[in-house]
Every structure is written in C-alpha cells, then in structure tokens.
Backbone as a ProteinNet text record, in pm:
[ID]
protein_1_A
[PRIMARY]
XXXXXXXXXXXXXXXXXXXXXXXXXXXXXXXXXXXXXXXXXXXXXXXXXXXXXXXXXXXXXXXXXXXXXXXXXXXXXXXXXXXXXXXXXXXXXXXXXXXXXXXXXXX
[TERTIARY]
-6399.6	-6385.4	-6495.4	-6565.6	-6671.8	-6751.3	-6858.7	-6870.1	-6818.7	-6762.9	-6691.6	-6830.2	-6818.4	-6913.6	-6869.1	-6893.5	-6873.7	-6964.2	-6892.6	-6969.8	-7086.6	-7172.8	-7317.4	-7332.5	-7213.7	-7242.7	-7226.6	-7134.1	-7094.7	-7218.7	-7310.5	-7415.1	-7476.5	-7497.3	-7613.7	-7570.1	-7418.1	-7440.1	-7299.9	-7305.1	-7300.2	-7312.9	-7463.4	-7489.9	-7430	-7427.1	-7401.3	-7239.4	-7162.8	-7031.9	-7055.9	-7145.1	-7132.6	-7173.1	-7274.1	-7334	-7241.7	-7132.4	-7091	-6913.8	-6896.7	-6799.4	-6852.9	-6943.4	-6969.9	-7044.3	-7095.8	-7142.6	-7021.8	-6896.9	-6813.6	-6715.2	-6655.1	-6510.8	-6534.9	-6624.5	-6649.6	-6709.6	-6815.8	-6839.9	-6805.5	-6756.5	-6652.9	-6547.4	-6471.5	-6314.5	-6274.7	-6299.6	-6252.4	-6317.3	-6386.6	-6509.9	-6389.5	-6297.9	-6243.3	-6166.6	-6149.1	-6074.7	-5896.8	-5865.6	-5733.2	-5659.9	-5690.2	-5617	-5700	-5646.8	-5700.6	-5765	-5839.6	-5895.6	-5738.5	-5641.3	-5564.4	-5470.5	-5423.4	-5334.7	-5385	-5505.4	-5565.9	-5535.4	-5537.3	-5551.7	-5367.5	-5326	-5175	-5135.3	-5198.9	-5122.7	-5223.1	-5368.6	-5439.2	-5317.8	-5331	-5260	-5116.9	-5048.5	-4952.8	-4886.8	-5074.2	-5077.7	-5095.2	-5218.2	-5250.6	-5115.2	-5027.5	-4893.7	-4813.2	-4775.3	-4722.9	-4737.7	-4873.1	-4929.8	-4992	-4900.4	-4986.8	-5140.3	-5186.3	-5353.4	-5404.8	-5349.4	-5433	-5525.4	-5613.1	-5810.2	-5841.6	-5780.8	-5852.5	-5765.8	-5636.6	-5538.6	-5587.5	-5624.6	-5676.2	-5775	-5906.1	-5962.3	-5912	-5832.6	-5791.5	-5664.8	-5610.7	-5522.8	-5642.3	-5739.6	-5842.7	-5885.8	-5936.6	-5912.6	-5834.8	-5711.3	-5592	-5588.7	-5577.7	-5599.4	-5689.7	-5843.5	-5935.2	-5922.5	-5832.1	-5822.5	-5721.1	-5643.8	-5520.7	-5413.5	-5402.4	-5226.7	-5220.8	-5100.5	-5072.6	-4989.5	-4984.2	-4900.7	-4775.6	-4693	-4570.5	-4538.7	-4656.3	-4650.8	-4654.5	-4760.9	-4785.3	-4665.6	-4624.5	-4456.8	-4380.7	-4375	-4257.5	-4276.1	-4390.3	-4423.6	-4418.7	-4454.4	-4440.7	-4277.4	-4233.2	-4065.1	-3993.5	-4032.4	-4000.5	-4057.3	-4167.2	-4157.7	-4114.5	-4025.7	-4036.3	-3878.6	-3815.3	-3723.8	-3780.8	-3894.6	-3939	-4018.9	-4134.6	-4193	-4184.5	-4068.6	-4047.4	-4053.6	-3968.3	-3985.2	-4113.8	-4158.8	-4246.4	-4362.4	-4381.7	-4524.2	-4510.9	-4427.1	-4411.2	-4432	-4355.8	-4349	-4519.7	-4565	-4681.8	-4778.6	-4774.4	-4806.5	-4819.7	-4697	-4655.5	-4763.1	-4709.8	-4763.9	-4939.6	-4986.2	-5163.3	-5170.3	-5048.3	-5082.7	-5092.6	-4987.6	-4983.6	-5095.7	-5156.3	-5254.6	-5405.4	-5399.5	-5508.2	-5449.6	-5310.9	-5318.4	-5345.2	-5287.7	-5307.5	-5451.3	-5564.2	-5712.7	-5778.7	-5716.4	-5763.6	-5713	-5598.4	-5555.9	-5641.4	-5663.4	-5710.2	-5919.3	-5951.8	-6147.9	-6126.7
-10498.5	-10632	-10685.1	-10765.3	-10797	-10877.4	-10908.1	-11037.3	-11160.9	-11274.3	-11380.8	-11522	-11590.1	-11654.5	-11847.2	-11952.4	-12069.5	-12053.9	-12112.9	-12148.3	-12257.4	-12229.3	-12320	-12472.3	-12507.1	-12634.4	-12732.7	-12704.4	-12784.4	-12809.8	-12689.1	-12696.4	-12836.6	-12882.7	-12965.3	-13102.1	-13142.6	-13253.1	-13212.1	-13077.5	-13057	-12955.9	-12928.3	-12781.2	-12733.7	-12808.7	-12772.4	-12712.6	-12745.5	-12739	-12589.3	-12549.4	-12387.6	-12326.7	-12351.3	-12273.8	-12243.7	-12326.2	-12274.6	-12202	-12246.7	-12183.9	-12029.2	-11996.5	-11851.8	-11825.9	-11862	-11799.8	-11736.8	-11879.1	-11852	-11801.9	-11858.3	-11855	-11696.4	-11664.8	-11576.5	-11436.6	-11506.8	-11358.1	-11303.5	-11413.2	-11368	-11344.4	-11460.9	-11462	-11345.3	-11317.2	-11275.8	-11127.9	-11072.9	-10962.5	-10877.7	-11011.1	-10920	-10787.4	-10722.2	-10585	-10589.6	-10735.6	-10728.8	-10704.4	-10767.1	-10717	-10685.3	-10660.9	-10590.1	-10678.9	-10679	-10817.3	-10829	-10712.1	-10729.8	-10796.5	-10774.1	-10890.7	-11023	-11030.7	-11199.7	-11241.9	-11164.1	-11239.1	-11315.5	-11196.8	-11230.4	-11359.2	-11335	-11449.6	-11606.1	-11588	-11707.9	-11782.7	-11696.9	-11709.9	-11808.8	-11760.4	-11811.8	-11951.5	-11968.6	-12113.2	-12194	-12114.2	-12202	-12260.3	-12224.8	-12230.9	-12307.4	-12318	-12341.7	-12507.5	-12529.2	-12642.5	-12713.2	-12649.3	-12718.9	-12719.3	-12652.3	-12666.6	-12562.8	-12642.2	-12543.3	-12545.5	-12642.6	-12618.3	-12517.6	-12447.1	-12334.4	-12217.8	-12254	-12098.8	-12034.4	-12078.7	-11991.4	-11883.6	-11898	-11833.8	-11730.3	-11773.2	-11743.6	-11597.4	-11644.1	-11538.4	-11428.3	-11444.1	-11377.4	-11298.8	-11361.3	-11235.6	-11152.4	-11192.9	-11095.6	-11021.3	-11025.7	-10900	-10833	-10842.4	-10807.7	-10741.6	-10761.7	-10675.2	-10596.4	-10562.1	-10433.7	-10509.9	-10640.9	-10708	-10697.9	-10660.1	-10669.3	-10804	-10821.5	-10906.3	-10925	-10866.3	-10797.8	-10889.4	-10798.2	-10819.2	-10981.8	-11039.7	-11174.6	-11264.1	-11241.1	-11284.9	-11327.3	-11151.9	-11204.1	-11271.7	-11279.3	-11341.2	-11516.9	-11517.1	-11664.8	-11741	-11579.1	-11625.7	-11679.6	-11549.7	-11609.5	-11728.9	-11741.3	-11892.3	-12020.9	-11981.9	-12127.7	-12202.9	-12120.7	-12107.3	-12191.3	-12177.3	-12236.2	-12327.5	-12326.2	-12452	-12559.2	-12524.5	-12601.9	-12547.4	-12540.8	-12515.4	-12558.7	-12693	-12700.4	-12638.3	-12604.8	-12520.4	-12417.1	-12321.6	-12203.6	-12194.6	-12279.1	-12259.5	-12268	-12428.5	-12442.6	-12278	-12227.3	-12119.3	-11986.5	-11959.8	-11820.7	-11886.6	-12056	-12059.1	-12031.1	-12052	-12011.3	-11835.1	-11801.4	-11670.2	-11582.4	-11590.6	-11559.6	-11627.8	-11730	-11730.4	-11660.2	-11611.9	-11563.3	-11342.2	-11363.7	-11203.7	-11185.8	-11335.3	-11284.3	-11302.2	-11391.9	-11327.7	-11263.6	-11176.5	-11041.6	-10920.7	-10911.6	-10857	-10872.2	-10969.2	-10968	-10902.4	-10940.4	-10960.4	-10813.2
27006.4	26967.4	26951.8	26813.9	26763.3	26877	26888.7	26953.8	26920.9	26997.5	26981.5	26953.1	26903.2	26951.3	26858.3	26874.2	26827.6	26728.5	26592.7	26451.2	26530.2	26456.6	26510.4	26500.6	26360.3	26349.8	26451.7	26569.7	26677.4	26750.5	26728.5	26863.8	26833.9	26688.9	26663.8	26751.3	26748.3	26855.4	27015.5	27049.7	27166.8	27207.2	27218.7	27268.6	27342.8	27497.6	27572.9	27609.9	27498.1	27463.4	27426.5	27313.5	27272.6	27358.1	27352.8	27529.4	27620.9	27706.8	27805.2	27711.7	27603.3	27529	27533.3	27456.5	27447.1	27541.8	27631.9	27820.2	27900	27878.9	27969.8	27930.1	27823.6	27728.8	27652.5	27608.5	27521.8	27618.9	27678.3	27713.4	27843.8	27951.1	28045.9	28028	27993.8	28050.4	27933.5	27801.7	27667.6	27715.6	27842.4	27837.2	27968.1	28024.6	28191.9	28160.2	28247.3	28188.6	28214.2	28278.8	28260.9	28216.2	28107.5	27997.6	27848.9	27724.8	27673.6	27541	27484.7	27392.2	27268.8	27247.2	27159.7	27223	27380.8	27408.9	27461.7	27499.2	27515.9	27368.1	27314.9	27144.5	27109.1	27159.8	27147.6	27250	27360.1	27429	27354.8	27279.6	27291.9	27168.6	27027.7	26944.8	26989.6	27072.6	27126.2	27165.1	27225.8	27313.7	27221.3	27138.8	26994	26928.5	26890.6	26793.5	26866.1	26985.8	27092.7	27090	27103.7	27156.7	27023.5	26900.8	26770.6	26750.9	26777	26789.2	26654.3	26555.8	26407.1	26411.8	26414.8	26419.3	26460.3	26581.1	26641.6	26610.6	26548.1	26514.5	26386.2	26324.4	26210.6	26240.9	26306.5	26398.8	26474.9	26584.8	26673.4	26586.8	26452.3	26416	26331.1	26296.7	26269.9	26312.1	26427.3	26572.2	26639.3	26612.9	26663.4	26548.6	26426.5	26379.5	26392.7	26400.9	26394.2	26525.6	26618.7	26792.7	26750.7	26668.4	26625.3	26619.3	26653.4	26611.8	26432.3	26437	26253.8	26238.2	26133.3	25967.2	26108.1	26133.1	26116.6	26271.2	26375	26515.2	26540.6	26465.5	26472.1	26445.1	26322.7	26247.8	26365.3	26431	26540.7	26661.7	26684.3	26801.3	26766.4	26639.9	26613.3	26575.9	26541.9	26511.3	26661.3	26735	26900.7	26953.8	26937.5	27025.6	26920.8	26806.7	26762.6	26800.8	26903.2	26975.7	27122.6	27166	27280.1	27261.5	27131	27144	26971.5	26950.8	26809.9	26675.7	26596	26462.3	26365.3	26398.8	26294.7	26375.7	26500.4	26495.1	26472.5	26448.7	26427.3	26282	26202.9	26041.2	26002.9	26096	26083.5	26094.7	26222.2	26234.3	26153.2	26126.6	26005.6	25912	25844.1	25737.2	25723	25842	25825.1	25805	25922.1	25893.3	25799.2	25689.1	25543.6	25484.2	25479.7	25368.6	25478.9	25590	25592.1	25558.6	25597.5	25556.6	25390.5	25287.3	25166.6	25150.3	25206.1	25199.4	25220.2	25341.3	25337.2	25231.1	25190.4	25085	24969.5	24944	24814.3	24779.9	24930.6	24985.2	24976.2
[MASK]
+++++++++++++++++++++++++++++++++++++++++++++++++++++++++++++++++++++++++++++++++++++++++++++++++++++++++++

C-alpha cells in the first residue's frame, strides 16, 4: 500500500490536524497488523458511504482500489449496505465509484 497522507492544502489553516492525521491515522492505525490494508479500505469505504461522507469517500474508494479491492467487490459492498444505511447513500456511493472506475479506465 502506498503511504497515505493528507493533501497539503489543509495544512495552511490546520497544520496540527494534518500532522496528527498523518502521524496517528495513516502512520499508526492504518499500519496495524490486525487487518490488511484491503480490509481496512473495505471497512472505511462502507462507513463513509453509510454515513454519507462524500467529501472523503472518493479518496478512499481510490485507495480501496489501490489496496486490491475490485470495482465489483466495492459495488457489491455498496449494494449490501443500501439496505442498512439507506438507498440515497448507496446510490451516491456507487455513482462516485463509477466515476472513479471510468477515470481509471481512460487513464
């Protein structure tokens, strides 16, 4: 898994938030041995979709693909969570996934 980090723009107004996100979330929590990066990505994408956190979802869908999840697996997870987290959340997530998949296919 490539090393994750917060984009540098938020550091201009919230340097401490960026620092602890990089040092605690990405350098510690994401690196713990209890779950693989692939599994962590599946959990993260599912929670972000369920909570309708679109601002973070696109980034983490791309990370999930980089961590070995397929578009089909992510689509299946989103379909499954539609019945628990709500149809609008799932439709928004799958729309975002399609855009990312299409962008990657043309890149």
